mmCIF file of C-alpha atoms in Angstrom:
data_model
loop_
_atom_site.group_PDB
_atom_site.id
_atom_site.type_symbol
_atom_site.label_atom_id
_atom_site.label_comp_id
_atom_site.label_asym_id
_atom_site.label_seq_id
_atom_site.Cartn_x
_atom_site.Cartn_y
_atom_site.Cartn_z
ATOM 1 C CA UNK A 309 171.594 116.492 51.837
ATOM 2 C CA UNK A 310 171.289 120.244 50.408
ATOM 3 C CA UNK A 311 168.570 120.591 48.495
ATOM 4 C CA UNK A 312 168.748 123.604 45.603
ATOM 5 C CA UNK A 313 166.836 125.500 47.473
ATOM 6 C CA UNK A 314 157.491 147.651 30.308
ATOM 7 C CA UNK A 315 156.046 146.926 28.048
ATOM 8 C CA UNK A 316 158.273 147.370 24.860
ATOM 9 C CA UNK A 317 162.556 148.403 25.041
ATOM 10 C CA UNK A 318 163.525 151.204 27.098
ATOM 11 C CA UNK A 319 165.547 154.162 25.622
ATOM 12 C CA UNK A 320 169.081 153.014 25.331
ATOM 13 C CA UNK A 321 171.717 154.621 27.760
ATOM 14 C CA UNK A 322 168.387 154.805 30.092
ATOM 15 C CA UNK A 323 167.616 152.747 33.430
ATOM 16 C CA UNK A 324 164.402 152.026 34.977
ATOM 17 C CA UNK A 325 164.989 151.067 38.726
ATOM 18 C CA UNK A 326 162.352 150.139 41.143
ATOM 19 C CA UNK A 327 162.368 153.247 43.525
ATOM 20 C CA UNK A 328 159.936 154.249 46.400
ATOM 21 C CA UNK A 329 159.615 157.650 47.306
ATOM 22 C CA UNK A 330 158.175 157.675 50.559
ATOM 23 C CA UNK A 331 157.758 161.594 51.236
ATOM 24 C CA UNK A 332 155.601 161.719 47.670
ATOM 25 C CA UNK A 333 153.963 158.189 48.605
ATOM 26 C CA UNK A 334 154.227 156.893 45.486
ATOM 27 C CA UNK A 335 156.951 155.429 43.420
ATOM 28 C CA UNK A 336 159.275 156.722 41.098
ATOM 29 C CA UNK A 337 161.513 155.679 38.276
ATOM 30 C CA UNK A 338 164.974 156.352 38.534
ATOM 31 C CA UNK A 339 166.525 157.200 35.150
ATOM 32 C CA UNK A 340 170.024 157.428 36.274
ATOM 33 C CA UNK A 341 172.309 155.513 34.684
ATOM 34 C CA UNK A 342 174.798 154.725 37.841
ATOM 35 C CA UNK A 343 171.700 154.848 40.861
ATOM 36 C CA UNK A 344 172.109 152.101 43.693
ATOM 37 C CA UNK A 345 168.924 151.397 45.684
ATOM 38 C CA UNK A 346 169.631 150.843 48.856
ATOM 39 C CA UNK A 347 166.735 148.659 50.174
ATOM 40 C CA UNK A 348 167.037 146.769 47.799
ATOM 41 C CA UNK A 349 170.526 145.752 48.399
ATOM 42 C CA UNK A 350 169.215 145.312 52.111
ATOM 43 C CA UNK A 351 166.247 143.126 50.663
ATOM 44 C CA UNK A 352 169.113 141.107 48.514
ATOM 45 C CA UNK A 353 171.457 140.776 51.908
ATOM 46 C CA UNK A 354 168.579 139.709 53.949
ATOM 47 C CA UNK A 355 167.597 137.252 51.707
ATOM 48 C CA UNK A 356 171.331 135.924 51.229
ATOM 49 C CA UNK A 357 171.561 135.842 55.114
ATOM 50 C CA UNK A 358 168.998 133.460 54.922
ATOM 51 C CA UNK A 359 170.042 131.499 52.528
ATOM 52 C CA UNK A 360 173.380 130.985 54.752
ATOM 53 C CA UNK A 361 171.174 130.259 58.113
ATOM 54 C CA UNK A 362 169.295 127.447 55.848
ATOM 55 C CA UNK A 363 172.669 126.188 54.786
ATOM 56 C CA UNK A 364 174.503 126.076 57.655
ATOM 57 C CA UNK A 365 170.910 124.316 59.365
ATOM 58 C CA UNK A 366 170.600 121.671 57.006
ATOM 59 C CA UNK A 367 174.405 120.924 57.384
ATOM 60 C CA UNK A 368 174.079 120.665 60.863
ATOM 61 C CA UNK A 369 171.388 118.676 60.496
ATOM 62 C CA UNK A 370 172.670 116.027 58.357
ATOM 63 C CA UNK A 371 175.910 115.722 61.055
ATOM 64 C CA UNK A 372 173.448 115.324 64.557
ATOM 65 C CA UNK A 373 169.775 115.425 63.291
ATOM 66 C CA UNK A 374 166.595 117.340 63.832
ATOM 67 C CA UNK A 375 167.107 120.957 65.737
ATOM 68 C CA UNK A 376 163.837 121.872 66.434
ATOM 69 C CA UNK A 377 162.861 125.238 65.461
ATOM 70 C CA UNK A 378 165.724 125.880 63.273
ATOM 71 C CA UNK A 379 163.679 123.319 60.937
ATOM 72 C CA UNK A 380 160.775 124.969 61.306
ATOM 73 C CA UNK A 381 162.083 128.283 60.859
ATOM 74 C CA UNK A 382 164.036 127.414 57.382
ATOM 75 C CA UNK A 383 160.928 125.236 55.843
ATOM 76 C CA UNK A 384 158.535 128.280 56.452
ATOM 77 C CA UNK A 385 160.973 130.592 54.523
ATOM 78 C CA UNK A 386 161.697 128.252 51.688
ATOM 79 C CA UNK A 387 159.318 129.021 49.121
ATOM 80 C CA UNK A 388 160.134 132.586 49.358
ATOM 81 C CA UNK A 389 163.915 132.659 49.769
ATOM 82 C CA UNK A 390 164.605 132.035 45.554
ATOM 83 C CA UNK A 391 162.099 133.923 44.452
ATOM 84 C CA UNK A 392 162.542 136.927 46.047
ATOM 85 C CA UNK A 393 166.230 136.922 44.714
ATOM 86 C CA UNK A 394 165.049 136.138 41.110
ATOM 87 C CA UNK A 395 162.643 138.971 41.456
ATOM 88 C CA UNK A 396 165.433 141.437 42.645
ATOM 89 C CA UNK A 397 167.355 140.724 40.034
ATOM 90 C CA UNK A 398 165.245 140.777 37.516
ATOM 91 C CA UNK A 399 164.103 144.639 39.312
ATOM 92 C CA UNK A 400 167.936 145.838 37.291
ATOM 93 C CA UNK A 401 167.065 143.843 34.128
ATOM 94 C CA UNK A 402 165.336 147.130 32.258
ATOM 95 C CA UNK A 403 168.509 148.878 33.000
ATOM 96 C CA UNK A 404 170.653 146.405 31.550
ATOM 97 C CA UNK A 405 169.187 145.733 28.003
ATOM 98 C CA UNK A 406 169.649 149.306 27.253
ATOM 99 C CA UNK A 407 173.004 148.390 27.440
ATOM 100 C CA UNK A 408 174.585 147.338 23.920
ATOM 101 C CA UNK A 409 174.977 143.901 23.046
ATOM 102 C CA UNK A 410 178.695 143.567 23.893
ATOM 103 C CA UNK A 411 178.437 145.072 27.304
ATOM 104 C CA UNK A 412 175.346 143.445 28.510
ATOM 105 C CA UNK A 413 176.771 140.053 27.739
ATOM 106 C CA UNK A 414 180.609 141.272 28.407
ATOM 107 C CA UNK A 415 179.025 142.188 31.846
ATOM 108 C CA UNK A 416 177.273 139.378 32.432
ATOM 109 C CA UNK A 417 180.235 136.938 31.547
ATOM 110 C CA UNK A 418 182.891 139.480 33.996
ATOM 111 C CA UNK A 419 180.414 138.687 37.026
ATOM 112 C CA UNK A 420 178.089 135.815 36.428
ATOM 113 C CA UNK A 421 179.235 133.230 33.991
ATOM 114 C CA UNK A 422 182.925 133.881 35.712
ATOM 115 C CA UNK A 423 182.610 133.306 39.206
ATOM 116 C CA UNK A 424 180.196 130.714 38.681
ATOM 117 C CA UNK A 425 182.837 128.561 36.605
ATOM 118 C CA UNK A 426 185.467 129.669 38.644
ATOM 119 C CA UNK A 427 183.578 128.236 41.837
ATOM 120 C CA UNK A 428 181.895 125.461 40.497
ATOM 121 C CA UNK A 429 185.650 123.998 39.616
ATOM 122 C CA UNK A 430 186.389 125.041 42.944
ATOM 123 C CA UNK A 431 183.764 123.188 44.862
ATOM 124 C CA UNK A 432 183.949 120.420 42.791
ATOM 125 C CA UNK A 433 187.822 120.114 43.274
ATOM 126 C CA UNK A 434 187.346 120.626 47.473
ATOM 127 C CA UNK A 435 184.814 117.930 46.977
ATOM 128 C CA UNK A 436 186.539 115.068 44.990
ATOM 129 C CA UNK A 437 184.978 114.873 42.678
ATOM 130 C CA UNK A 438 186.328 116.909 39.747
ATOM 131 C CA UNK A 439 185.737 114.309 37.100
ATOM 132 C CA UNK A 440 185.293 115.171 33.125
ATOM 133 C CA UNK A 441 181.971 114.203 33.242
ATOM 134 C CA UNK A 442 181.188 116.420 36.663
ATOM 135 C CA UNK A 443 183.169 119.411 34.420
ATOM 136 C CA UNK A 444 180.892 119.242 31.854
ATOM 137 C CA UNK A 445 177.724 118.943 33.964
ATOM 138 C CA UNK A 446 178.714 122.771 34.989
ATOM 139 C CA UNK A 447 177.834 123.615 31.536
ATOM 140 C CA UNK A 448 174.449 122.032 31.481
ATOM 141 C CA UNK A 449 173.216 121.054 34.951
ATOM 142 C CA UNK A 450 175.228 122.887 37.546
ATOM 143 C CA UNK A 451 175.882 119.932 39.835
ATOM 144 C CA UNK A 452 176.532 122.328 43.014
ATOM 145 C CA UNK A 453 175.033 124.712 45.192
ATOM 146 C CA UNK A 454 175.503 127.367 42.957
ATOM 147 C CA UNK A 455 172.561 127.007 40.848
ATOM 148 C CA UNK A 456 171.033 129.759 41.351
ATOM 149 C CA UNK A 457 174.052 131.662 39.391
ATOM 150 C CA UNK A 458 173.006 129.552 36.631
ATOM 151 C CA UNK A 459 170.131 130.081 36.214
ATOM 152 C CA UNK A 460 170.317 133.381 36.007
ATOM 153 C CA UNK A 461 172.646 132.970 33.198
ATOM 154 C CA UNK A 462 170.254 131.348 31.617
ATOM 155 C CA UNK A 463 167.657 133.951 32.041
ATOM 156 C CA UNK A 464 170.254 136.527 31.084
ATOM 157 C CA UNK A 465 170.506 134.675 28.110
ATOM 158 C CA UNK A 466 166.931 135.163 27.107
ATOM 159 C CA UNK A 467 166.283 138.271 28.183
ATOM 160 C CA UNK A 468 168.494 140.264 25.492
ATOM 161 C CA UNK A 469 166.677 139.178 22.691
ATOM 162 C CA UNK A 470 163.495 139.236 24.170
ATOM 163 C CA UNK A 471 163.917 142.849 25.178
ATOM 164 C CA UNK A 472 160.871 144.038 23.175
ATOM 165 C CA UNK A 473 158.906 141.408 24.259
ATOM 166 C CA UNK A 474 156.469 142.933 27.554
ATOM 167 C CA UNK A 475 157.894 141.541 30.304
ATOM 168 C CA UNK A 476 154.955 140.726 31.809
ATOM 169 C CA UNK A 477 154.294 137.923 29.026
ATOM 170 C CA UNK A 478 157.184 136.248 29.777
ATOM 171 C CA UNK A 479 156.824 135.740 33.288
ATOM 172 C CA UNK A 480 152.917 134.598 32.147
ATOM 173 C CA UNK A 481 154.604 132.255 29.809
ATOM 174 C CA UNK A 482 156.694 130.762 32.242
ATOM 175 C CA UNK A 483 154.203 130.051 34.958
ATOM 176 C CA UNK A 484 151.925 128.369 33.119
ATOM 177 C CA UNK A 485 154.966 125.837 31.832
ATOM 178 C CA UNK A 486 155.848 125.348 35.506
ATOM 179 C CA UNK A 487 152.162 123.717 35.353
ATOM 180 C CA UNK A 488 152.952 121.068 32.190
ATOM 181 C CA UNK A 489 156.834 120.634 33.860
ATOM 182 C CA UNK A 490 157.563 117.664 36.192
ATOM 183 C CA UNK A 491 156.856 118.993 39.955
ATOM 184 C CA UNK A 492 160.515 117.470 41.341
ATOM 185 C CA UNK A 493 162.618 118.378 37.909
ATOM 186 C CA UNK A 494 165.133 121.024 37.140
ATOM 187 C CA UNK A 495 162.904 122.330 33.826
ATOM 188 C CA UNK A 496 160.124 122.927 36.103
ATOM 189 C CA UNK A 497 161.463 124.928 38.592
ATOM 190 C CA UNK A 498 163.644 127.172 36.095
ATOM 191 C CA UNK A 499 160.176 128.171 34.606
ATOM 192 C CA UNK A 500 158.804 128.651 38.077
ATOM 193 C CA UNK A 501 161.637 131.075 39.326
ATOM 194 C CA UNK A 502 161.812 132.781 35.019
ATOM 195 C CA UNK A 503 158.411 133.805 36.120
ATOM 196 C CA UNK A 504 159.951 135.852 39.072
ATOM 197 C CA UNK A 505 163.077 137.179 37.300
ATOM 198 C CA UNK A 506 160.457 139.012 34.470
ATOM 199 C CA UNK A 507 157.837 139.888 36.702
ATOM 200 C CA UNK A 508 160.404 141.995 38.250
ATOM 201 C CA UNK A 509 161.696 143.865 35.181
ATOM 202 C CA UNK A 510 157.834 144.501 34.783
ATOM 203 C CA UNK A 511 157.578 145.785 38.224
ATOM 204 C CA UNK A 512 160.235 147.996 37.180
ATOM 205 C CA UNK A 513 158.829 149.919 34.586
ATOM 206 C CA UNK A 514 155.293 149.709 36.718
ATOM 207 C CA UNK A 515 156.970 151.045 40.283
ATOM 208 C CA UNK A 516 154.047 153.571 40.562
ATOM 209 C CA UNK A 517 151.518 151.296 39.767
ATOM 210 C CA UNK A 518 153.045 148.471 41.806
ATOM 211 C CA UNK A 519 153.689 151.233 45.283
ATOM 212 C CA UNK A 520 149.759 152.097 44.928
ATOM 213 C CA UNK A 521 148.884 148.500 45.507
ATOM 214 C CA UNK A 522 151.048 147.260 47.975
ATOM 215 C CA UNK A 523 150.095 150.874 49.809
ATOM 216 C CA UNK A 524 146.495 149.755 50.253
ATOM 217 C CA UNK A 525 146.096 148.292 53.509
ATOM 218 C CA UNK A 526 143.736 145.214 52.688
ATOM 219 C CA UNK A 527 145.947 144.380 49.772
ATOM 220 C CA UNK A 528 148.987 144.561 52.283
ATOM 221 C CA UNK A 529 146.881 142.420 54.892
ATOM 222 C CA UNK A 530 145.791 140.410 52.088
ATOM 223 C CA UNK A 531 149.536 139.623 50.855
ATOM 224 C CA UNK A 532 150.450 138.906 54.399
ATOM 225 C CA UNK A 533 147.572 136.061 55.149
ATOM 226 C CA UNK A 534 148.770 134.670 51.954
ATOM 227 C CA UNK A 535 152.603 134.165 52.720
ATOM 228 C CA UNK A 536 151.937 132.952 55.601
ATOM 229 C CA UNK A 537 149.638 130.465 54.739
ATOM 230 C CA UNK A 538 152.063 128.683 52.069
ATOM 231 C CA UNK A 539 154.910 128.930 54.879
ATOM 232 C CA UNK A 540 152.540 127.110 57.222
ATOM 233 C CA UNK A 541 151.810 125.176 54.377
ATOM 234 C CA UNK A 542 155.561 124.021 53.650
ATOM 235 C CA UNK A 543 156.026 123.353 57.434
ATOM 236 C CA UNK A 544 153.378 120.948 57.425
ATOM 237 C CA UNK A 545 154.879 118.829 54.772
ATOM 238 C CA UNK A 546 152.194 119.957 51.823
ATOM 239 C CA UNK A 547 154.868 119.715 48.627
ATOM 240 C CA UNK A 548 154.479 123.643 47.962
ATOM 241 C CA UNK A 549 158.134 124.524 46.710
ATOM 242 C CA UNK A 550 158.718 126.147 43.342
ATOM 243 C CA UNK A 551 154.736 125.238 42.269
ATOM 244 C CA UNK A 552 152.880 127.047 40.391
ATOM 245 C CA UNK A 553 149.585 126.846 41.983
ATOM 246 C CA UNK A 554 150.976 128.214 44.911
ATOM 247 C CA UNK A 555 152.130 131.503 43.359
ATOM 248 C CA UNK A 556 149.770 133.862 45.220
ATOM 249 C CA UNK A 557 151.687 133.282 48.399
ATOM 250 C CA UNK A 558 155.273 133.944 47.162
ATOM 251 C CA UNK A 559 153.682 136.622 45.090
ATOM 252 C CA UNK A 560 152.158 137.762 48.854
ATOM 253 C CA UNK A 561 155.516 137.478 50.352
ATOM 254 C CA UNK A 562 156.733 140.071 47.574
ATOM 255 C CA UNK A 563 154.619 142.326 48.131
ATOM 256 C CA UNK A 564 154.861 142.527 51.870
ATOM 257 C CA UNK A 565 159.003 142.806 51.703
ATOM 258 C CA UNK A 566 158.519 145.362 49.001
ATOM 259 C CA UNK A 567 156.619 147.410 51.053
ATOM 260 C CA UNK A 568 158.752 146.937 54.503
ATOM 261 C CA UNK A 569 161.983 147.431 53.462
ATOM 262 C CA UNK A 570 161.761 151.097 51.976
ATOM 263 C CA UNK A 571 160.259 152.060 55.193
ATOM 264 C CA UNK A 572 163.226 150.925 57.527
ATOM 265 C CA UNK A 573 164.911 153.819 56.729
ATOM 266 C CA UNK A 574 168.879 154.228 57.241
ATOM 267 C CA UNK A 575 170.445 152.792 60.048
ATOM 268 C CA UNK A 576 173.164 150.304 61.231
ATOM 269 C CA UNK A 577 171.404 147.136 60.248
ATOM 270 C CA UNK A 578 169.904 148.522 56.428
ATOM 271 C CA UNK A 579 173.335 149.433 56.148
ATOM 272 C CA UNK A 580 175.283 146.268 56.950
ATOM 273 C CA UNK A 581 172.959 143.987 54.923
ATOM 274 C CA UNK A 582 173.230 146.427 52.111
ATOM 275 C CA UNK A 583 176.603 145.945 52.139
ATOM 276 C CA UNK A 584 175.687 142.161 51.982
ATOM 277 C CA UNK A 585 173.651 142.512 49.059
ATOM 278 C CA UNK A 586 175.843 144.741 47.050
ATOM 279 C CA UNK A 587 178.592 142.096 47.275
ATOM 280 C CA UNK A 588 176.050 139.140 47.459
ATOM 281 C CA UNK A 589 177.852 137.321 45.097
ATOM 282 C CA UNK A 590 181.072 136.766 47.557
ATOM 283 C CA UNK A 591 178.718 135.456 49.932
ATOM 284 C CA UNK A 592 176.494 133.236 48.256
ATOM 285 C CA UNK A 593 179.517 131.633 46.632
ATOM 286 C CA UNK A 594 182.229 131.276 49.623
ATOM 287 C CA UNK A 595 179.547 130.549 52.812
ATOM 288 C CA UNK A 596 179.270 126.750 52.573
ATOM 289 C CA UNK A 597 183.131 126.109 52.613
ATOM 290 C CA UNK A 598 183.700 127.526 55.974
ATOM 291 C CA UNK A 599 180.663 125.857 57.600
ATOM 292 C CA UNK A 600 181.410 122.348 55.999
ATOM 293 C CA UNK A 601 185.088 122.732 57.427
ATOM 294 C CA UNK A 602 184.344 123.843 60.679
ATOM 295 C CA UNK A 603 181.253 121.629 61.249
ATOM 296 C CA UNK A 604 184.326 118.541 59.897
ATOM 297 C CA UNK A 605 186.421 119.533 62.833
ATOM 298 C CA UNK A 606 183.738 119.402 65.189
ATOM 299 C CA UNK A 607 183.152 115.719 64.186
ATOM 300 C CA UNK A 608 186.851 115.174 64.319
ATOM 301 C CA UNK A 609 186.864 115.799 67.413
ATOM 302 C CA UNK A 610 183.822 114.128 68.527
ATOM 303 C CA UNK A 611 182.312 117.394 69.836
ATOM 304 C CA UNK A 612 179.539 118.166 67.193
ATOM 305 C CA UNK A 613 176.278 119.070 68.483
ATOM 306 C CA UNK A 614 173.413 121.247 68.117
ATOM 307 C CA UNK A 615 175.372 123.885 70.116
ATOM 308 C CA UNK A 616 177.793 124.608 66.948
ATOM 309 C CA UNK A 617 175.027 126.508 65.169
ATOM 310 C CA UNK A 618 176.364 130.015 66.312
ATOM 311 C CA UNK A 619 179.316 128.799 65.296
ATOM 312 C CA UNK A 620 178.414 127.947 61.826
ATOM 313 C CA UNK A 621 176.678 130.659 61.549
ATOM 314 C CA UNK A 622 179.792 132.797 62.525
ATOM 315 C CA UNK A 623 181.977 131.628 59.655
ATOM 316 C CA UNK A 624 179.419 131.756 57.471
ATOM 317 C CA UNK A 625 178.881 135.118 57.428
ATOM 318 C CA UNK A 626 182.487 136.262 59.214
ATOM 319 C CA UNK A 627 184.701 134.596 55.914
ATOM 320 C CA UNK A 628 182.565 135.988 53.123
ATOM 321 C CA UNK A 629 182.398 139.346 55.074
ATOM 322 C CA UNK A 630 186.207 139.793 55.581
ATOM 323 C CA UNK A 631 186.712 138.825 51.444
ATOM 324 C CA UNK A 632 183.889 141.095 50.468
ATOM 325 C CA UNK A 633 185.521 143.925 52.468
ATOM 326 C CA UNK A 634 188.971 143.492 50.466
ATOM 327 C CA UNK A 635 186.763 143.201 47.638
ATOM 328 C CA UNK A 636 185.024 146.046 47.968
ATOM 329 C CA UNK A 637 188.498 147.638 47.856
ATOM 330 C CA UNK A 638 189.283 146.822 44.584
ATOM 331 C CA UNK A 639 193.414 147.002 46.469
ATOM 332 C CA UNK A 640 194.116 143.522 45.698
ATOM 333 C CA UNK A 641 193.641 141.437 41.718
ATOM 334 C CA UNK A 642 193.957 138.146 43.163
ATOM 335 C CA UNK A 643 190.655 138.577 45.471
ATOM 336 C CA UNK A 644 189.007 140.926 42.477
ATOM 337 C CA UNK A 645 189.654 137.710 40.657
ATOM 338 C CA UNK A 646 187.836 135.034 42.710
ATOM 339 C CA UNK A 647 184.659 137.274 41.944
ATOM 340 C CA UNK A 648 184.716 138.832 38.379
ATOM 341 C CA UNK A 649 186.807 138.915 35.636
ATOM 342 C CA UNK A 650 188.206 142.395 34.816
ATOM 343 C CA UNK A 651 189.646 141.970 31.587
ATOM 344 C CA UNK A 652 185.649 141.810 30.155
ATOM 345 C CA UNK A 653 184.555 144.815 31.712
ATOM 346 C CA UNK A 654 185.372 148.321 30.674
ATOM 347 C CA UNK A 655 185.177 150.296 34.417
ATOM 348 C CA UNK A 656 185.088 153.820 33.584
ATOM 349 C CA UNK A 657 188.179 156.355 34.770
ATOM 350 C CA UNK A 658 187.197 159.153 37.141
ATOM 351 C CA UNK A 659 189.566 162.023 35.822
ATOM 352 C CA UNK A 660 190.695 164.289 38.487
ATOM 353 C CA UNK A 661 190.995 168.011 38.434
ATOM 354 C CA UNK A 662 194.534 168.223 37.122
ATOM 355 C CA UNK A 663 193.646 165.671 34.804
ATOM 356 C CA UNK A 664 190.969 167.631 33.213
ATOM 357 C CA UNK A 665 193.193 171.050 33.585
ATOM 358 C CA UNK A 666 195.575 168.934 31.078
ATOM 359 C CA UNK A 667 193.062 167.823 28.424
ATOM 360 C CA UNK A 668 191.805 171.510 28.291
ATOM 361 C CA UNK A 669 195.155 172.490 27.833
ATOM 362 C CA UNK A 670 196.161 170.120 25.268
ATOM 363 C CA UNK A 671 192.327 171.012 23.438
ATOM 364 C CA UNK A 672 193.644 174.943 23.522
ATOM 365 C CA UNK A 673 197.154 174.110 21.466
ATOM 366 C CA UNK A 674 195.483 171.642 19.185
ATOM 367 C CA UNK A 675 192.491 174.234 18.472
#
């Protein structure tokens, strides 16, 4: 079965993005309003890569069994997988409350709260098991895979009008509930994984402070020992998932990506899994569908095995690539559709140079 895996408001109009500037050697704030990172869109890809590989694993696993190292390999990364996507996106939250009310939650509607509807129905329906009372658990439970979607909705939610609150006190706040919360309950891990989503808007007003200690090499080492300690930890069956005495290591993990992934520079790979993690969402919501359906054949035709995992792998990534490349082209509505919803977001028109030749023009005469 799949398991579900600043203090005070910045100036409006004004984003604070986590930025490493590795010539200076220390971080910097980016204050522009339109600025893509790009590791961290490799960081975000990576980690939704992963997310697929445990996916298509556990799949696989329910169909033939065990498949030894696979196992292994997924349980060590599972503490760390959520988190570090909570704490990514919480990284853009500063530079989203300085948005106004309406567009913040316009935004958030167009490319969260839409594609997570629009999905859930869609699972559920692929499923059989669109039932009213299934419907109606989207609201409140999210009774599919996509819960991670929701819960950032719900952290989007709280995050507007807690804006002025320091970040850094909400994350505080909701680690030490994920100590009074049921272990195994839904409560208890939204609190866990709230604590990563506002940690990283803090991190994001602290970049310089955050770069100096991830820079020092015992803190580094020290981050490292501790990740891989609650990995070994999770492989070894100790119940260490979404709990918050076992913070330090995810925290460890954190800091450790944080401080790789600005230094891999600009290549083919940081370039194709930034790509993945700019269009994450298309991913995260259309991998299962292909693996489920292809690993189904396989069983049809009494051929399943341990030996499909490249193949599930394949479409996994291969059908969410091909529909985040039309996507990305914004050339076809019905595919922008599947993934946002237009009509609630405002995207700004680039005028050209004979545009602008006109306005003047039509400026002069009215003058």
């Amino acid at each position: 079965m799949l398991r579900p895996s600043g203090e005070g408001h910045p100036p409006k109009y004004r984003c604070a993005c986590l930025q490493w500037d590795l010539d200076a050697g220390e971080a910097t704030i980016s204050t522009t309003e339109h600025t893509r990172i790009g590791w961290l869109d490799s960081l975000r890809g990576a980690a939704i890569l992963l997310v697929v590989v445990l996916h298509a694993g556990e799949a696989l696993r329910v169909a033939v069994g065990p498949t030894p190292g696979l196992d292994q390999f997924n349980l060590f990364l599972e503490p760390f997988r959520m988190p570090v996507l909570m704490f990514l996106s919480g990284i853009l939250l500063p530079r989203s409350v300085a948005k106004s009310g309406r567009e913040y939650f316009a935004g958030k509607a167009s490319m969260v709260a839409w594609p997570y509807l629009l999905w859930s129905v869609i699972i559920l329906a692929a499923s059989g098991d669109l039932g009213p009372a299934r419907l109606a658990e989207i609201l409140y439970l999210s009774p599919t895979y996509l819960w991670y979607l929701w819960f950032i909705l719900v952290f989007y939610a709280l995050a507007y009008p807690l804006r002025r609150v320091p970040p850094l006190v909400i994350a505080g706040s909701g680690l030490a509930l994920s100590f009074v919360l049921p272990d195994d309950g839904r409560p208890g891990t939204l609190a866990f994984l709230a604590a990563f989503f506002f940690f990283g808007a803090w991190c994001a007003r602290h970049a310089r402070l955050v770069e100096r200690a991830i820079g020092r090499p015992w803190v580094l080492a020290l981050a490292a020992a501790s990740a891989v300690t609650v990995g070994v930890l999770n492989v070894a069956g100790r119940d260490v998932l979404y709990r918050g005495e076992f913070v330090w290591g995810v925290v460890g993990a954190l800091g450790v990506v944080c401080w790789i992934f600005p230094r891999l520079g600009v290549n083919r790979a940081t370039a194709a899994l930034e790509f993945v993690g700019r269009y994450s969402i298309v991913f995260y919501v259309v991998h299962l569908g292909p693996v489920m359906v292809t690993l189904a054949l396989a069983e049809a035709a009494g051929v399943a095995g341990t030996w499909l995992l490249p193949l599930l792998l394949a479409v996994g990534v291969g059908v969410p690539l091909g529909l985040a490349w039309v996507y990305s082209t914004r050339a076809h509505a019905s595919v922008d559709l599947l993934f946002e919803l237009p009509a609630l977001k405002r995207r700004p028109v680039v005028s050209g140079p004979r545009d602008r030749r006109s306005k003047a023009r039509r400026g002069l005469r009215s003058g």
